[in-house]
Amino acid sequence: MSRIIRVAAAQMGPTQKAEPRARTLERLLALLEQAAGQGARLVVFPELALTTFFPRWLLDEAALAPYFEKAMPNPAVQPLFDRARALGVGFYLGYAEQTPAGQRFNSALLVAPDGSILGKYRKVHLPGSVEPRPGARFQQLEKRYFAYGDLGFPAFRAGPAWAGAILGMMICNDRRWPESWRMLGLQGVELVCLGYNSAAYDPNGGSSEDAALRSFHSKLVAQANAYMNASWAVAVAKAGEEDGSGLIGASCIVDPNGLIVAEAATLADEVLVADCDLDLCRQGKDKMFNFAAHRRPDQYGAITARAGVVEPVAAR
Amino acid sequence: MSRIIRVAAAQMGPTQKAEPRARTLERLLALLEQAAGQGARLVVFPELALTTFFPRWLLDEAALAPYFEKAMPNPAVQPLFDRARALGVGFYLGYAEQTPAGQRFNSALLVAPDGSILGKYRKVHLPGSVEPRPGARFQQLEKRYFAYGDLGFPAFRAGPAWAGAILGMMICNDRRWPESWRMLGLQGVELVCLGYNSAAYDPNGGSSEDAALRSFHSKLVAQANAYMNASWAVAVAKAGEEDGSGLIGASCIVDPNGLIVAEAATLADEVLVADCDLDLCRQGKDKMFNFAAHRRPDQYGAITARAGVVEPVAAR
C-alpha cells in the first residue's frame, strides 16, 4: 500500500527590511498558488517567513516590536490562511511570536488543509548569543530576542487529507541537533517540516565556513537524521542577499533513506514538489530502526543528565 | 596550532571460514606494516577482524566457541601486538570476546603505541535477532551470540604519541545511532574509531537495500555524526564476498566538517591514510556545537525515558 502526500518546499528569496509586509504576503500567496497548481497538499515555508532575519542586528525595543506577530492568524496574514483553505492546501509557516503576556518565541505553525491549526512549535535550539559580539558586522542575537521553546518537540497526526501522516516541526538550528529528530522519531514521525535562515558565512565569526560548506552541512544533517529516524524531511530556506547579509539556499526534500529527491536550484522564490510515500518509512521503522528492539536508553544517561562536555582525565 | 595524528584505515577483504587464523594474522601484519610505512601512528582494523562474520549462521556451541578470544592478547594474536609496539604504532581491533566467566561480547580494543591497552569497548547496539529468521539464507544473530555492551561509551585521552587525542570507539551498527556519537561527543571526543561488517543486502530481509544504498548509508551516518559532534571519524570495513555473503566496503576517514578525506576504492585489503588535525575540532566544539551553550537536555526526556515509539493520538 502507499500513503502518498504531495508536498511542496516553498523556498523564499531574500526579504529586505524595506519590503512592505503586503509585498511579502503577495510572494507567499504566489508560492502557495504555484504549489497548489502542481497538486501539493502541504506547503512548507521558511523560518521567520514574514520578515527579514532581524536577529542579525542589535535593535532597541521600538525597532524590534514590529517584527513580532501578536496573534496568528492576524489581519496582515489572513489572506494566506483564507486562500490555502480555499485551495484545500495546508502549510507550515515560521514567524516571530509574541504572546499576550509579552513572551517572544521563534515559532512555526502547521495549518491543516481545512484551515484548522494542527500544531504549533517553538524553537528549542536558539543559536547565537545574548550579548552582541564586538566588531561583528552582523550579529546572531536569537538568544537575546527569543525565549527557549517550551512546547517540547510535539508530533501531530494529520487527518485523511494528509494521508494520516505523523508530522513534526523544527526550526533552523534544531536540524543540526540529533536530539530534535530523535524526540520526533520517538513519536513515529513520518514527515518533518523545517524552515531555516542560515548565513552563507560563519554566523559565530571566523572564516572557515563558506556558502558551499554550509549548504553541504544543511543537507547532510537533514539527510542523515531523516535516515536515522526513517522519516521524510522537507527543509526550506529563506535564501540570497538579505539586507547585505548572505543566506544559503539548498532547500531540499529528503526521503527516509536520506536521499534527496528534490533540491532548489536558485537563491530566489522557488517551489519544489515531491510525492512523499509515507509507507516508505516502514522499511526503517520496522527493521534497522525498530527503536523498541534496538535502542539501549540505559546506556544514554549523559544525554539528558547534562548539557556540556566532561572530558576524560589525562592519560596515565 | 596543530595537533596532527596520522591515521590509517586498514580495510580488510573477506576472511573466509576456511582461512587459517595464521593467514589472517599475516594479513593484519601486512596492513600494519603498510600503514606504518606511510607514517601512520594509529591503525584502525574492522569489527571481528580475526574471523569470518559468523553471526550470519545458526551455530551450535561446538561450532561457535572457536570464534571467541578467551584473552586478549593471546598467543595467536601476540605477533600483531609485538610488531605494533616495535613500530611505535597503536591500533583499534575488533574481536569476539569471551570472559573468564563465560560472557560473550562483540568487543574492540584500543592499543597505544607503547603496547599498553588504552581502552576497551563492548558493542551496545547489537542488531539482528535472537531467533533465526525462517527461510533466510543468511541470519543476523548478534543478539543470540553476544551480550549487550556493559561498558557504556567510554572516551580515552591518549598520551603525546597520539597528540593527546580524546578517542572513542564504536562497532558497526553503533554508528547508525546518534546516541552513540553523542555519548562520546559529551566527553569531547576528537577521533572516533569504528570497524564494521555490513551486509551488501538488507540483513533483516527484504529487497529494497542494495550495496550502493547501504554504502551510502554507512558514509552518511559517519559524516553527519562526525559533523554534529565536531570529531574525526575513521570507519573501516571488512568487505567483499565472505563465505558467499556480500559485505560492503566504503571505508572512509571523515573530518569534523563531515567531509570524506580518504575513501576505499576496493573490497579488498587496503590502507587509507590521512593526517587528522585534532584542532580542526575546535571550530565546531567552540561555536556551533558548543554543547554547554546550546544543548537543551530538559527538552530531551524521552530519549532516555524509553526505548520505543509512542505515536500521537489520532487527529480530531
Short mmCIF file of C-alpha atoms in Angstrom, two decimals, chain A residues 38-248:
data_model
loop_
_atom_site.label_atom_id
_atom_site.label_comp_id
_atom_site.label_asym_id
_atom_site.label_seq_id
_atom_site.Cartn_x
_atom_site.Cartn_y
_atom_site.Cartn_z
CA GLN A 38 1.24 21.37 -9.05
CA GLY A 39 -1.08 19.39 -6.81
CA ALA A 40 0.70 19.89 -3.49
CA ARG A 41 -1.42 19.47 -0.36
CA LEU A 42 1.24 20.65 2.12
CA VAL A 43 3.42 23.72 1.51
CA VAL A 44 6.44 24.30 3.74
CA PHE A 45 7.56 27.94 4.05
CA PRO A 46 10.81 29.10 5.76
CA GLU A 47 11.59 30.18 9.31
CA LEU A 48 10.60 33.80 10.03
CA ALA A 49 8.88 33.85 6.65
CA LEU A 50 7.16 37.20 7.15
CA THR A 51 10.19 39.44 7.74
CA THR A 52 13.88 39.93 7.21
CA PHE A 53 16.11 37.90 9.56
CA PHE A 54 16.20 40.67 12.17
CA PRO A 55 18.37 38.85 14.80
CA ARG A 56 21.34 39.89 12.72
CA TRP A 57 21.03 43.36 14.26
CA LEU A 58 21.19 44.80 17.76
CA LEU A 59 17.83 46.55 17.98
CA ASP A 60 16.07 48.59 20.62
CA GLU A 61 12.55 47.74 21.67
CA ALA A 62 10.94 50.21 19.29
CA ALA A 63 12.77 48.71 16.33
CA LEU A 64 12.20 45.15 17.48
CA ALA A 65 8.49 45.17 18.27
CA PRO A 66 7.14 45.39 14.70
CA TYR A 67 8.77 42.09 13.74
CA PHE A 68 6.52 40.11 16.09
CA GLU A 69 3.04 38.69 15.45
CA LYS A 70 0.74 39.34 18.39
CA ALA A 71 -1.78 36.79 17.15
CA MET A 72 -1.79 34.15 14.43
CA PRO A 73 -3.54 34.49 12.13
CA ASN A 74 -3.88 38.27 12.14
CA PRO A 75 -5.28 40.64 9.55
CA ALA A 76 -1.96 41.01 7.71
CA VAL A 77 -1.62 37.25 7.08
CA GLN A 78 -5.32 36.29 6.96
CA PRO A 79 -5.35 36.23 3.13
CA LEU A 80 -2.76 33.41 3.16
CA PHE A 81 -4.89 31.35 5.56
CA ASP A 82 -8.03 32.05 3.54
CA ARG A 83 -6.53 31.19 0.17
CA ALA A 84 -4.91 27.99 1.48
CA ARG A 85 -8.25 26.83 2.87
CA ALA A 86 -9.99 27.64 -0.40
CA LEU A 87 -7.38 25.62 -2.28
CA GLY A 88 -7.55 22.75 0.21
CA VAL A 89 -3.85 23.13 0.93
CA GLY A 90 -2.24 23.21 4.34
CA PHE A 91 1.09 24.75 5.28
CA TYR A 92 3.99 25.18 7.72
CA LEU A 93 4.88 28.82 8.41
CA GLY A 94 7.67 30.22 10.55
CA TYR A 95 7.13 33.54 12.30
CA ALA A 96 8.17 35.62 15.31
CA GLU A 97 5.58 35.08 18.03
CA GLN A 98 4.68 37.46 20.85
CA THR A 99 2.25 36.11 23.44
CA PRO A 100 -0.40 38.21 25.20
CA ALA A 101 1.86 38.07 28.28
CA GLY A 102 4.71 39.51 26.21
CA GLN A 103 6.85 36.39 25.82
CA ARG A 104 8.61 36.06 22.50
CA PHE A 105 9.41 32.87 20.61
CA ASN A 106 10.77 31.81 17.23
CA SER A 107 7.73 29.76 16.24
CA ALA A 108 6.10 27.75 13.49
CA LEU A 109 2.52 26.75 12.80
CA LEU A 110 1.18 23.72 10.99
CA VAL A 111 -2.15 24.58 9.37
CA ALA A 112 -4.30 21.74 8.03
CA PRO A 113 -5.99 21.86 4.60
CA ASP A 114 -9.30 22.67 6.30
CA GLY A 115 -7.79 25.78 7.86
CA SER A 116 -7.56 24.41 11.39
CA ILE A 117 -4.31 24.77 13.28
CA LEU A 118 -2.95 21.23 13.63
CA GLY A 119 0.05 22.17 15.70
CA LYS A 120 2.47 24.76 16.92
CA TYR A 121 6.18 24.59 17.70
CA ARG A 122 8.57 26.97 19.43
CA LYS A 123 12.28 26.72 18.54
CA VAL A 124 14.27 24.91 21.22
CA HIS A 125 17.82 25.29 19.88
CA LEU A 126 18.33 29.04 19.77
CA PRO A 127 21.76 29.78 18.31
CA GLY A 128 23.92 32.84 18.76
CA SER A 129 24.34 34.97 21.85
CA VAL A 130 22.53 37.28 24.24
CA GLU A 131 25.16 40.00 24.03
CA PRO A 132 26.38 41.31 20.67
CA ARG A 133 29.83 40.24 19.53
CA PRO A 134 32.04 43.33 19.44
CA GLY A 135 33.14 44.37 15.98
CA ALA A 136 30.97 41.88 14.10
CA ARG A 137 29.25 43.28 11.04
CA PHE A 138 26.27 41.01 11.59
CA GLN A 139 25.11 39.55 14.88
CA GLN A 140 23.23 36.37 15.73
CA LEU A 141 21.04 37.53 18.65
CA GLU A 142 18.33 34.87 18.80
CA LYS A 143 19.23 34.14 22.42
CA ARG A 144 18.55 37.83 23.15
CA TYR A 145 15.24 38.22 21.35
CA PHE A 146 13.57 34.85 21.92
CA ALA A 147 12.79 32.64 24.87
CA TYR A 148 13.68 28.96 24.55
CA GLY A 149 10.83 26.90 23.15
CA ASP A 150 8.64 25.46 25.89
CA LEU A 151 6.44 23.08 23.91
CA GLY A 152 8.96 20.24 23.52
CA PHE A 153 9.02 18.53 20.14
CA PRO A 154 5.39 17.55 19.63
CA ALA A 155 4.35 15.33 16.73
CA PHE A 156 0.87 15.58 15.27
CA ARG A 157 -1.27 13.03 13.50
CA ALA A 158 -3.00 14.56 10.50
CA GLY A 159 -6.35 13.63 9.03
CA PRO A 160 -7.08 11.88 5.72
CA ALA A 161 -6.28 14.94 3.59
CA TRP A 162 -2.66 14.36 4.59
CA ALA A 163 -2.89 10.55 4.46
CA GLY A 164 -2.98 10.33 8.25
CA ALA A 165 0.67 11.40 8.39
CA ILE A 166 2.53 11.83 11.65
CA LEU A 167 4.11 15.26 11.26
CA GLY A 168 6.74 17.12 13.21
CA MET A 169 8.29 20.56 13.07
CA MET A 170 11.74 22.01 13.61
CA ILE A 171 13.17 25.44 13.05
CA CYS A 172 16.60 26.09 11.53
CA ASN A 173 19.37 25.25 14.04
CA ASP A 174 17.22 22.46 15.53
CA ARG A 175 18.11 20.38 12.48
CA ARG A 176 21.79 20.22 13.48
CA TRP A 177 20.90 18.57 16.79
CA PRO A 178 20.09 14.86 16.54
CA GLU A 179 18.10 15.13 19.75
CA SER A 180 15.43 17.16 17.92
CA TRP A 181 14.99 14.44 15.34
CA ARG A 182 15.05 11.64 17.91
CA MET A 183 12.35 13.31 20.00
CA LEU A 184 10.16 13.29 16.89
CA GLY A 185 11.33 9.82 15.86
CA LEU A 186 10.25 8.51 19.26
CA GLN A 187 6.74 9.63 18.27
CA GLY A 188 6.89 7.78 14.96
CA VAL A 189 7.30 10.91 12.84
CA GLU A 190 6.87 10.32 9.11
CA LEU A 191 7.48 13.81 7.77
CA VAL A 192 9.48 16.62 9.35
CA CYS A 193 8.83 20.20 8.23
CA LEU A 194 11.65 22.61 8.86
CA GLY A 195 12.29 26.15 7.76
CA TYR A 196 15.56 27.99 8.11
CA ASN A 197 17.54 31.22 7.64
CA SER A 198 21.19 30.12 7.59
CA ALA A 199 24.04 32.51 7.00
CA ALA A 200 26.26 31.94 3.96
CA TYR A 201 29.25 32.55 6.25
CA ASP A 202 30.12 31.53 9.84
CA PRO A 203 27.48 33.33 11.94
CA ASN A 204 29.67 32.88 15.03
CA GLY A 205 32.67 34.59 13.47
CA GLY A 206 35.66 33.09 11.70
CA SER A 207 36.42 32.48 8.06
CA SER A 208 36.50 28.68 7.75
CA GLU A 209 32.88 28.25 6.64
CA ASP A 210 31.57 29.45 3.30
CA ALA A 211 28.25 29.10 1.50
CA ALA A 212 29.22 25.81 -0.18
CA LEU A 213 30.30 24.18 3.09
CA ARG A 214 27.28 25.48 4.98
CA SER A 215 24.93 24.25 2.25
CA PHE A 216 26.61 20.85 2.49
CA HIS A 217 26.14 20.82 6.28
CA SER A 218 22.49 21.79 5.91
CA LYS A 219 21.74 18.95 3.52
CA LEU A 220 23.92 16.44 5.39
CA VAL A 221 22.07 16.80 8.70
CA ALA A 222 18.65 16.60 7.04
CA GLN A 223 19.68 13.50 5.09
CA ALA A 224 21.32 11.60 7.94
CA ASN A 225 18.70 12.41 10.55
CA ALA A 226 15.86 11.58 8.15
CA TYR A 227 17.53 8.21 7.57
CA MET A 228 18.27 7.55 11.26
CA ASN A 229 14.62 8.24 12.12
CA ALA A 230 13.16 6.69 8.96
CA SER A 231 11.23 9.86 8.09
CA TRP A 232 10.74 12.23 5.20
CA ALA A 233 12.14 15.74 5.69
CA VAL A 234 11.27 18.97 3.94
CA ALA A 235 13.96 21.59 4.56
CA VAL A 236 13.19 25.08 3.30
CA ALA A 237 15.41 28.16 3.19
CA LYS A 238 14.98 31.87 3.06
CA ALA A 239 17.92 32.46 0.74
CA GLY A 240 20.05 35.06 -1.01
CA GLU A 241 21.40 38.51 -0.20
CA GLU A 242 19.15 39.92 2.50
CA ASP A 243 19.94 43.42 3.74
CA GLY A 244 23.59 42.92 2.81
CA SER A 245 23.94 39.55 4.54
CA GLY A 246 24.08 36.29 2.61
CA LEU A 247 21.77 33.33 3.31
CA ILE A 248 22.28 29.85 1.88
#
